[in-house]
Amino acid sequence: VLKIRARVAKKMPNPPDFIMVSSTHTHEAPDTLGQWGPRPVFLPERGVDDVWFDQVVLENAAQAVVDAATSAKPAKVFAGQGHLGARTRETIRDSRDPQVIDDTVNVLRFTEKATGDVIGTLVNWGNHPEVLSDVNNQASSDFAWSIREAMEKGVFNAQGQLLTPGAGGTCVYLQGKVGGLMTPLGVETTTVDGTVGKQRSFAKTKAVGDLVAQTALDALGGAQELTAPLLAFGHQPVMFRVENTSFQLVFINFSILKRRLFDFDRMKVISETNFPKVQSEVSKIQLGPVRFLGVPGELFPELGIGYDAAFAFDRPQVSATNPNPPDLTMAPGPPYLQEQLGGELNMVVGLSGDEVGYLVPPYDYKLHPTEPFAEQAAGNHYEETNSLGPSTVPTMMEAAQKLMSWEPGL
């Protein structure tokens, strides 16, 4: 993220004041972190192809910002919000108790001020793009592709008939809250042709994208124009402690994750006075009544919207067979992040500015009793093994609340 911003600054005499970089988090693209490289017998290897990463990711991302900025036109913006409702269970499964799913689909449409022509749309929804899972060896953005295709060109059936007209222009998909873990795996999705898309298939990928796009396109039908919206932004740097001992190993010893460590001397043992930290950020963008909160990882939906039983969509919030259930009496109360944002349409943008792993609520942060971080605790606590540590969410929340309490001019 920092390198993309630096390259933009070199390419432009007057670069944008702030650039929000967010990942779709597709599971079917090359590794950009390093964590998913080969696993030889002794030491793991870094998974990033650095030449590809420099030329394809960093250079192209920076150039895309330059191209967008130099081709910008006066525009009108319209905002809408839809809900998947009963069809939520066809697109998302919460694989970890408590069952909390956000079915909200936020959408913006931008049109040229002079002509009314559509410039593009923005769709914000939270789910892991992993429909194709481990059977697909092609590079794909998974359902982010089918959402964009349907938003731009429309929803078509298998015979090529247009069922729902698209909005035109270019669609940008912004990831939402995916922690917890939100996944399309294991759910049955009915296609627009009335058939059930085969698991781990492009047919199901299209079916999920069509559903989300139709919800967004319907919401655009009642979208309200944001007249003379004030545009403002802020971003709060934050230092996270690397408490995960597995991550300490790959950060310090193997250079698997090439990140600068702060407040840490590699020549000394880890202690409270010599503890590795990574720098990250939380961000906020205000566009009139619309608010964006950028969080640097995979946020659990309950941190954004709370624990209302309605968010379980007719499932038990906690399974009776869970061997290590969350204690909901210890869960934090309101106001939750989206309410704290204070806008009329509030969006959490996940994996924004960084990827520091899962953002696990402290009340349900549970580690394996003998092999913490290396093995997950009973009751689906995989997310802890891929998080920085139990202090991450409190640290992030403190930074986020500073930003959310800020209003332009105050």
CSV table of C-alpha atoms in Angstrom, one decimal:
chain,number,residue,atom,x,y,z
A,1,VAL,CA,0.0,0.0,0.0
A,2,LEU,CA,2.8,2.4,0.9
A,3,LYS,CA,4.7,1.5,-2.2
A,4,ILE,CA,1.6,2.1,-4.4
A,5,ARG,CA,1.1,5.5,-2.9
A,6,ALA,CA,4.8,6.4,-3.3
A,7,ARG,CA,4.7,5.4,-7.0
A,8,VAL,CA,1.7,7.5,-7.6
A,9,ALA,CA,3.4,10.5,-6.0
A,10,LYS,CA,6.4,10.0,-8.4
A,11,LYS,CA,4.1,9.8,-11.4
A,12,MET,CA,2.0,12.9,-10.7
A,13,PRO,CA,2.9,16.5,-9.9
A,14,ASN,CA,-0.2,16.7,-7.7
A,15,PRO,CA,-1.1,13.3,-6.4
A,16,PRO,CA,-4.4,12.6,-4.6
A,17,ASP,CA,-4.4,13.5,-0.9
A,18,PHE,CA,-5.4,10.0,0.1
A,19,ILE,CA,-5.5,6.6,-1.7
A,20,MET,CA,-7.6,3.8,-0.2
A,21,VAL,CA,-6.2,0.4,-1.3
A,22,SER,CA,-8.5,-2.6,-0.6
A,23,SER,CA,-8.2,-6.2,-1.6
A,24,THR,CA,-11.1,-8.3,-2.9
A,25,HIS,CA,-9.3,-11.2,-1.0
A,26,THR,CA,-9.9,-13.7,-3.8
A,27,HIS,CA,-8.6,-17.2,-3.0
A,28,GLU,CA,-7.7,-17.8,-6.7
A,29,ALA,CA,-4.9,-15.4,-7.4
A,30,PRO,CA,-1.1,-15.4,-6.9
A,31,ASP,CA,0.2,-14.9,-3.3
A,32,THR,CA,0.9,-11.2,-2.4
A,33,LEU,CA,1.7,-11.9,1.2
A,34,GLY,CA,4.3,-14.6,1.2
A,35,GLN,CA,2.5,-17.0,3.5
A,36,TRP,CA,1.3,-19.5,0.9
A,37,GLY,CA,4.6,-20.6,-0.7
A,38,PRO,CA,6.1,-24.1,-1.0
A,39,ARG,CA,6.4,-26.2,2.3
A,40,PRO,CA,9.6,-28.1,2.1
A,41,VAL,CA,10.6,-30.5,4.8
A,42,PHE,CA,12.6,-28.0,6.9
A,43,LEU,CA,11.9,-24.3,6.1
A,44,PRO,CA,8.9,-22.8,4.3
A,45,GLU,CA,9.6,-20.6,1.3
A,46,ARG,CA,8.2,-17.2,0.5
A,47,GLY,CA,5.3,-17.5,-1.9
A,48,VAL,CA,5.5,-14.1,-3.7
A,49,ASP,CA,7.0,-13.8,-7.2
A,50,ASP,CA,8.7,-10.5,-6.6
A,51,VAL,CA,9.1,-9.6,-10.3
A,52,TRP,CA,5.4,-10.3,-11.0
A,53,PHE,CA,4.5,-8.4,-7.8
A,54,ASP,CA,6.5,-5.3,-8.8
A,55,GLN,CA,5.4,-5.1,-12.4
A,56,VAL,CA,1.8,-6.4,-12.3
A,57,VAL,CA,0.6,-5.4,-8.9
A,58,LEU,CA,2.5,-2.3,-7.8
A,59,GLU,CA,3.1,-0.7,-11.1
A,60,ASN,CA,-0.3,-1.3,-12.6
A,61,ALA,CA,-2.1,-0.3,-9.4
A,62,ALA,CA,-0.2,3.0,-9.3
A,63,GLN,CA,-0.8,3.6,-13.0
A,64,ALA,CA,-4.5,2.9,-12.6
A,65,VAL,CA,-4.7,5.6,-9.9
A,66,VAL,CA,-2.9,8.1,-12.3
A,67,ASP,CA,-5.2,7.2,-15.2
A,68,ALA,CA,-8.3,7.6,-13.0
A,69,ALA,CA,-7.2,10.9,-11.6
A,70,THR,CA,-6.2,12.4,-15.0
A,71,SER,CA,-9.5,11.3,-16.6
A,72,ALA,CA,-11.8,12.5,-13.8
A,73,LYS,CA,-14.9,14.5,-14.7
A,74,PRO,CA,-17.5,16.5,-12.8
A,75,ALA,CA,-20.1,13.9,-11.6
A,76,LYS,CA,-23.2,13.3,-9.7
A,77,VAL,CA,-23.4,10.5,-7.1
A,78,PHE,CA,-26.4,8.4,-6.0
A,79,ALA,CA,-26.5,6.1,-3.0
A,80,GLY,CA,-28.6,3.1,-2.3
A,81,GLN,CA,-28.8,0.1,0.0
A,82,GLY,CA,-30.3,-3.4,-0.5
A,83,HIS,CA,-30.6,-6.6,1.6
A,84,LEU,CA,-30.3,-10.2,0.4
A,85,GLY,CA,-32.9,-11.2,3.0
A,86,ALA,CA,-34.2,-14.7,2.7
A,87,ARG,CA,-31.6,-15.5,0.0
A,88,THR,CA,-28.7,-14.8,2.3
A,89,ARG,CA,-28.5,-18.5,3.0
A,90,GLU,CA,-27.8,-19.1,-0.7
A,91,THR,CA,-24.7,-16.8,-0.7
A,92,ILE,CA,-23.1,-16.9,2.8
A,93,ARG,CA,-22.4,-19.4,5.5
A,94,ASP,CA,-21.1,-18.3,8.9
A,95,SER,CA,-18.6,-21.1,9.7
A,96,ARG,CA,-18.0,-20.0,13.3
A,97,ASP,CA,-20.4,-19.3,16.2
A,98,PRO,CA,-22.1,-17.0,17.0
A,99,GLN,CA,-24.0,-16.9,13.8
A,100,VAL,CA,-23.9,-13.3,12.6
A,101,ILE,CA,-24.2,-12.4,8.9
A,102,ASP,CA,-24.6,-9.0,7.4
A,103,ASP,CA,-26.8,-9.3,4.3
A,104,THR,CA,-26.4,-5.6,3.4
A,105,VAL,CA,-25.4,-4.7,-0.2
A,106,ASN,CA,-24.3,-1.0,-0.4
A,107,VAL,CA,-24.2,0.6,-3.8
A,108,LEU,CA,-23.1,4.0,-5.3
A,109,ARG,CA,-23.7,5.2,-8.9
A,110,PHE,CA,-21.6,7.9,-10.5
A,111,THR,CA,-22.9,9.8,-13.6
A,112,GLU,CA,-21.4,12.6,-15.7
A,113,LYS,CA,-22.8,15.9,-14.5
A,114,ALA,CA,-23.1,17.3,-18.0
A,115,THR,CA,-24.6,14.3,-19.9
A,116,GLY,CA,-25.9,11.9,-17.3
A,117,ASP,CA,-23.9,9.1,-18.8
A,118,VAL,CA,-23.0,6.4,-16.2
A,119,ILE,CA,-19.3,6.5,-15.2
A,120,GLY,CA,-19.6,3.5,-12.9
A,121,THR,CA,-20.8,1.9,-9.8
A,122,LEU,CA,-19.4,0.8,-6.5
A,123,VAL,CA,-20.7,-2.3,-4.6
A,124,ASN,CA,-19.8,-3.1,-1.0
A,125,TRP,CA,-20.6,-6.6,0.4
A,126,GLY,CA,-18.8,-8.9,2.7
A,127,ASN,CA,-18.0,-12.5,1.8
A,128,HIS,CA,-14.9,-14.6,1.0
A,129,PRO,CA,-14.4,-14.9,-2.8
A,130,GLU,CA,-13.8,-18.6,-2.7
A,131,VAL,CA,-16.7,-20.3,-4.5
A,132,LEU,CA,-14.2,-22.0,-6.8
A,133,SER,CA,-12.1,-23.0,-3.8
A,134,ASP,CA,-9.2,-25.4,-4.4
A,135,VAL,CA,-10.3,-26.9,-7.6
A,136,ASN,CA,-9.6,-23.8,-9.8
A,137,ASN,CA,-6.0,-23.4,-11.0
A,138,GLN,CA,-6.8,-20.3,-13.1
A,139,ALA,CA,-6.4,-16.8,-11.9
A,140,SER,CA,-9.9,-15.5,-11.0
A,141,SER,CA,-11.5,-12.8,-8.9
A,142,ASP,CA,-14.3,-15.4,-8.1
A,143,PHE,CA,-17.7,-13.8,-7.5
A,144,ALA,CA,-16.2,-10.3,-7.6
A,145,TRP,CA,-16.0,-11.0,-11.4
A,146,SER,CA,-19.6,-12.0,-11.7
A,147,ILE,CA,-20.8,-9.0,-9.6
A,148,ARG,CA,-18.9,-6.6,-11.8
A,149,GLU,CA,-20.1,-8.3,-15.1
A,150,ALA,CA,-23.7,-8.2,-14.0
A,151,MET,CA,-23.5,-4.6,-12.7
A,152,GLU,CA,-22.0,-3.4,-15.9
A,153,LYS,CA,-23.8,-5.5,-18.6
A,154,GLY,CA,-26.8,-7.0,-16.8
A,155,VAL,CA,-27.9,-10.4,-15.6
A,156,PHE,CA,-28.4,-12.9,-18.4
A,157,ASN,CA,-29.8,-16.5,-18.3
A,158,ALA,CA,-28.2,-19.5,-19.9
A,159,GLN,CA,-29.9,-18.7,-23.2
A,160,GLY,CA,-28.4,-15.2,-23.3
A,161,GLN,CA,-31.7,-13.4,-22.5
A,162,LEU,CA,-31.3,-10.2,-20.5
A,163,LEU,CA,-33.2,-10.6,-17.2
A,164,THR,CA,-32.0,-7.5,-15.3
A,165,PRO,CA,-30.4,-4.5,-17.2
A,166,GLY,CA,-27.0,-3.5,-16.0
A,167,ALA,CA,-26.0,0.0,-14.8
A,168,GLY,CA,-23.3,0.5,-17.4
A,169,GLY,CA,-19.9,2.1,-16.8
A,170,THR,CA,-17.2,0.4,-14.7
A,171,CYS,CA,-18.1,-1.5,-11.5
A,172,VAL,CA,-15.7,-1.5,-8.5
A,173,TYR,CA,-16.2,-4.2,-5.8
A,174,LEU,CA,-15.2,-3.2,-2.3
A,175,GLN,CA,-14.8,-6.0,0.2
A,176,GLY,CA,-16.8,-5.9,3.5
A,177,LYS,CA,-16.7,-7.9,6.7
A,178,VAL,CA,-15.5,-11.4,6.0
A,179,GLY,CA,-14.1,-12.6,9.4
A,180,GLY,CA,-15.9,-15.1,11.5
A,181,LEU,CA,-15.7,-16.8,8.9
A,182,MET,CA,-18.0,-15.7,6.0
A,183,THR,CA,-17.9,-18.1,3.1
A,184,PRO,CA,-20.0,-19.2,0.1
A,185,LEU,CA,-18.7,-22.8,0.5
A,186,GLY,CA,-21.3,-25.3,1.5
A,187,VAL,CA,-24.4,-23.3,0.6
A,188,GLU,CA,-26.7,-24.1,-2.4
A,189,THR,CA,-27.2,-21.2,-4.7
A,190,THR,CA,-30.1,-21.2,-7.2
A,191,THR,CA,-29.1,-19.7,-10.6
A,192,VAL,CA,-31.3,-17.3,-12.6
A,193,ASP,CA,-32.3,-20.4,-14.6
A,194,GLY,CA,-33.8,-22.1,-11.6
A,195,THR,CA,-31.1,-24.8,-11.2
A,196,VAL,CA,-28.7,-25.2,-8.3
A,197,GLY,CA,-25.2,-24.2,-9.2
A,198,LYS,CA,-22.7,-27.1,-8.8
A,199,GLN,CA,-20.4,-26.6,-5.8
A,200,ARG,CA,-17.0,-25.2,-6.7
A,201,SER,CA,-18.1,-24.2,-10.2
A,202,PHE,CA,-18.2,-21.1,-12.4
A,203,ALA,CA,-22.0,-21.6,-12.6
A,204,LYS,CA,-22.3,-21.1,-8.8
A,205,THR,CA,-19.8,-18.2,-9.0
A,206,LYS,CA,-22.1,-16.5,-11.5
A,207,ALA,CA,-25.2,-17.4,-9.4
A,208,VAL,CA,-23.8,-15.7,-6.3
A,209,GLY,CA,-22.7,-12.6,-8.3
A,210,ASP,CA,-26.0,-12.4,-10.0
A,211,LEU,CA,-27.9,-12.4,-6.7
A,212,VAL,CA,-25.7,-9.7,-5.2
A,213,ALA,CA,-25.8,-7.6,-8.4
A,214,GLN,CA,-29.6,-7.9,-8.7
A,215,THR,CA,-29.9,-6.7,-5.1
A,216,ALA,CA,-27.6,-3.7,-5.9
A,217,LEU,CA,-29.4,-2.9,-9.1
A,218,ASP,CA,-32.7,-3.0,-7.4
A,219,ALA,CA,-31.3,-0.6,-4.7
A,220,LEU,CA,-30.2,1.8,-7.5
A,221,GLY,CA,-33.9,2.1,-8.5
A,222,GLY,CA,-34.5,4.0,-5.3
A,223,ALA,CA,-31.1,5.6,-4.9
A,224,GLN,CA,-31.0,9.2,-3.7
A,225,GLU,CA,-28.7,11.8,-5.2
A,226,LEU,CA,-26.2,13.2,-2.8
A,227,THR,CA,-26.5,16.9,-3.5
A,228,ALA,CA,-23.2,18.9,-3.0
A,229,PRO,CA,-21.7,16.2,-0.8
A,230,LEU,CA,-18.8,17.2,1.4
A,231,LEU,CA,-15.8,15.0,0.7
A,232,ALA,CA,-13.4,14.5,3.6
A,233,PHE,CA,-11.1,11.8,4.9
A,234,GLY,CA,-8.7,10.8,7.6
A,235,HIS,CA,-6.4,7.9,8.4
A,236,GLN,CA,-5.0,6.9,11.7
A,237,PRO,CA,-1.6,5.1,11.9
A,238,VAL,CA,-1.6,2.2,14.4
A,239,MET,CA,1.1,-0.2,15.7
A,240,PHE,CA,0.0,-3.8,16.2
A,241,ARG,CA,1.9,-6.2,18.5
A,242,VAL,CA,2.9,-9.5,16.7
A,243,GLU,CA,1.8,-11.8,19.5
A,244,ASN,CA,1.2,-14.8,17.3
A,245,THR,CA,4.3,-17.0,17.9
A,246,SER,CA,4.0,-18.6,14.4
A,247,PHE,CA,4.0,-15.1,12.8
A,248,GLN,CA,7.0,-14.1,14.9
A,249,LEU,CA,8.8,-17.0,13.5
A,250,VAL,CA,8.2,-16.1,9.8
A,251,PHE,CA,8.6,-12.4,10.4
A,252,ILE,CA,11.9,-12.7,12.2
A,253,ASN,CA,13.6,-15.8,11.1
A,254,PHE,CA,12.5,-16.8,7.6
A,255,SER,CA,11.6,-13.5,5.9
A,256,ILE,CA,8.4,-15.1,4.7
A,257,LEU,CA,6.4,-12.0,5.4
A,258,LYS,CA,8.6,-9.0,4.3
A,259,ARG,CA,7.4,-6.4,6.8
A,260,ARG,CA,9.4,-3.9,8.7
A,261,LEU,CA,9.3,-4.6,12.4
A,262,PHE,CA,9.2,-1.6,14.9
A,263,ASP,CA,10.4,-1.3,18.5
A,264,PHE,CA,12.3,-4.5,18.0
A,265,ASP,CA,16.0,-5.6,18.0
A,266,ARG,CA,16.4,-8.8,16.1
A,267,MET,CA,19.6,-9.5,18.0
A,268,LYS,CA,17.8,-9.6,21.4
A,269,VAL,CA,15.2,-12.0,22.7
A,270,ILE,CA,11.5,-11.1,22.6
A,271,SER,CA,10.4,-9.4,25.8
A,272,GLU,CA,8.0,-6.7,27.0
A,273,THR,CA,10.7,-4.2,26.3
A,274,ASN,CA,11.6,-5.7,23.0
A,275,PHE,CA,8.4,-6.8,21.3
A,276,PRO,CA,7.9,-6.9,17.5
A,277,LYS,CA,5.2,-4.6,16.1
A,278,VAL,CA,4.0,-3.8,12.6
A,279,GLN,CA,2.7,-0.5,11.4
A,280,SER,CA,-0.8,-0.4,9.9
A,281,GLU,CA,-3.7,2.0,9.6
A,282,VAL,CA,-7.4,2.6,9.9
A,283,SER,CA,-9.1,5.0,7.6
A,284,LYS,CA,-12.4,7.0,7.2
A,285,ILE,CA,-13.9,8.6,4.1
A,286,GLN,CA,-16.9,10.8,4.3
A,287,LEU,CA,-19.0,11.6,1.1
A,288,GLY,CA,-21.9,13.6,2.3
A,289,PRO,CA,-24.2,11.2,4.3
A,290,VAL,CA,-22.1,8.2,3.2
A,291,ARG,CA,-19.3,6.9,5.4
A,292,PHE,CA,-16.5,4.4,4.7
A,293,LEU,CA,-14.4,2.8,7.5
A,294,GLY,CA,-11.3,1.1,6.2
A,295,VAL,CA,-10.1,-1.7,8.5
A,296,PRO,CA,-6.8,-3.5,7.9
A,297,GLY,CA,-7.9,-7.2,7.9
A,298,GLU,CA,-10.8,-9.6,8.1
A,299,LEU,CA,-13.4,-8.1,10.5
A,300,PHE,CA,-15.9,-10.2,12.3
A,301,PRO,CA,-19.4,-8.9,11.2
A,302,GLU,CA,-20.6,-8.8,14.9
A,303,LEU,CA,-18.0,-6.0,15.5
A,304,GLY,CA,-19.7,-4.0,12.8
A,305,ILE,CA,-23.4,-4.7,13.4
A,306,GLY,CA,-23.8,-6.5,16.8
A,307,TYR,CA,-25.3,-9.8,18.0
A,308,ASP,CA,-29.0,-9.5,17.2
A,309,ALA,CA,-30.5,-13.0,16.7
A,310,ALA,CA,-32.1,-11.9,13.4
A,311,PHE,CA,-28.5,-11.8,11.9
A,312,ALA,CA,-28.5,-15.7,12.3
A,313,PHE,CA,-31.1,-16.0,9.5
A,314,ASP,CA,-33.2,-18.7,11.2
A,315,ARG,CA,-30.2,-20.7,12.4
A,316,PRO,CA,-29.3,-21.1,16.1
A,317,GLN,CA,-26.9,-18.4,17.1
A,318,VAL,CA,-24.8,-21.0,18.9
A,319,SER,CA,-24.9,-24.7,18.0
A,320,ALA,CA,-25.9,-27.0,20.8
A,321,THR,CA,-23.0,-29.3,19.8
A,322,ASN,CA,-20.3,-26.6,19.9
A,323,PRO,CA,-17.7,-28.0,22.3
A,324,ASN,CA,-16.3,-24.6,23.1
A,325,PRO,CA,-19.1,-22.1,22.6
A,326,PRO,CA,-18.8,-18.3,22.8
A,327,ASP,CA,-20.2,-16.8,25.9
A,328,LEU,CA,-22.5,-14.1,24.5
A,329,THR,CA,-23.0,-12.6,27.9
A,330,MET,CA,-19.4,-11.4,27.6
A,331,ALA,CA,-19.9,-9.9,24.2
A,332,PRO,CA,-19.5,-6.2,23.8
A,333,GLY,CA,-22.6,-4.1,23.7
A,334,PRO,CA,-23.7,-1.2,21.4
A,335,PRO,CA,-22.9,1.1,19.7
A,336,TYR,CA,-21.1,-1.1,17.2
A,337,LEU,CA,-18.8,0.2,14.4
A,338,GLN,CA,-21.3,1.0,11.7
A,339,GLU,CA,-23.6,2.9,14.1
A,340,GLN,CA,-20.6,4.8,15.4
A,341,LEU,CA,-19.7,5.9,11.9
A,342,GLY,CA,-22.8,8.2,12.1
A,343,GLY,CA,-23.8,8.4,8.5
A,344,GLU,CA,-27.0,7.5,6.7
A,345,LEU,CA,-25.2,4.8,4.7
A,346,ASN,CA,-22.2,3.3,6.5
A,347,MET,CA,-19.8,0.9,4.9
A,348,VAL,CA,-17.0,-1.1,6.4
A,349,VAL,CA,-14.3,-1.8,3.9
A,350,GLY,CA,-12.4,-4.9,4.9
A,351,LEU,CA,-8.8,-5.6,4.0
A,352,SER,CA,-8.3,-1.9,3.5
A,353,GLY,CA,-4.9,-0.4,3.9
A,354,ASP,CA,-3.4,-3.7,5.0
A,355,GLU,CA,-4.0,-7.4,5.8
A,356,VAL,CA,-3.1,-8.2,9.4
A,357,GLY,CA,-5.2,-11.3,9.5
A,358,TYR,CA,-8.5,-12.0,11.3
A,359,LEU,CA,-9.9,-9.3,13.6
A,360,VAL,CA,-11.2,-11.5,16.4
A,361,PRO,CA,-13.4,-10.1,19.2
A,362,PRO,CA,-11.4,-10.4,22.5
A,363,TYR,CA,-14.3,-12.0,24.5
A,364,ASP,CA,-14.1,-15.1,22.2
A,365,TYR,CA,-10.4,-15.2,21.5
A,366,LYS,CA,-9.4,-18.7,22.5
A,367,LEU,CA,-6.1,-20.5,22.0
A,368,HIS,CA,-5.1,-24.1,22.0
A,369,PRO,CA,-4.1,-25.1,25.5
A,370,THR,CA,-0.7,-26.7,24.6
A,371,GLU,CA,0.0,-25.4,21.1
A,372,PRO,CA,-1.3,-21.8,20.9
A,373,PHE,CA,-1.4,-20.3,17.4
A,374,ALA,CA,0.1,-23.5,15.9
A,375,GLU,CA,-3.2,-25.4,16.4
A,376,GLN,CA,-6.7,-24.1,16.7
A,377,ALA,CA,-8.7,-24.5,19.9
A,378,ALA,CA,-11.8,-26.7,19.9
A,379,GLY,CA,-15.0,-25.2,18.5
A,380,ASN,CA,-13.8,-23.6,15.2
A,381,HIS,CA,-11.1,-21.2,16.4
A,382,TYR,CA,-9.1,-21.3,13.2
A,383,GLU,CA,-9.1,-17.5,13.0
A,384,GLU,CA,-6.9,-17.1,16.0
A,385,THR,CA,-4.1,-19.0,14.2
A,386,ASN,CA,-4.1,-16.4,11.5
A,387,SER,CA,-4.4,-13.3,13.6
A,388,LEU,CA,-1.6,-11.1,15.1
A,389,GLY,CA,-2.9,-11.7,18.6
A,390,PRO,CA,-5.5,-10.9,21.2
A,391,SER,CA,-4.6,-7.2,21.5
A,392,THR,CA,-5.2,-6.5,17.8
A,393,VAL,CA,-8.9,-5.7,17.9
A,394,PRO,CA,-8.7,-3.4,21.0
A,395,THR,CA,-5.8,-1.6,19.4
A,396,MET,CA,-7.7,-1.2,16.1
A,397,MET,CA,-10.9,-0.2,17.9
A,398,GLU,CA,-9.1,2.6,19.8
A,399,ALA,CA,-7.8,4.0,16.5
A,400,ALA,CA,-11.1,3.6,14.7
A,401,GLN,CA,-13.0,5.4,17.5
A,402,LYS,CA,-10.6,8.4,17.2
A,403,LEU,CA,-11.5,8.6,13.5
A,404,MET,CA,-15.2,8.0,13.9
A,405,SER,CA,-15.5,10.8,16.6
A,406,TRP,CA,-13.9,13.2,14.1
A,407,GLU,CA,-16.1,15.3,11.9
A,408,PRO,CA,-14.8,17.8,9.3
A,409,GLY,CA,-14.3,21.2,10.8
A,410,LEU,CA,-14.2,20.0,14.4
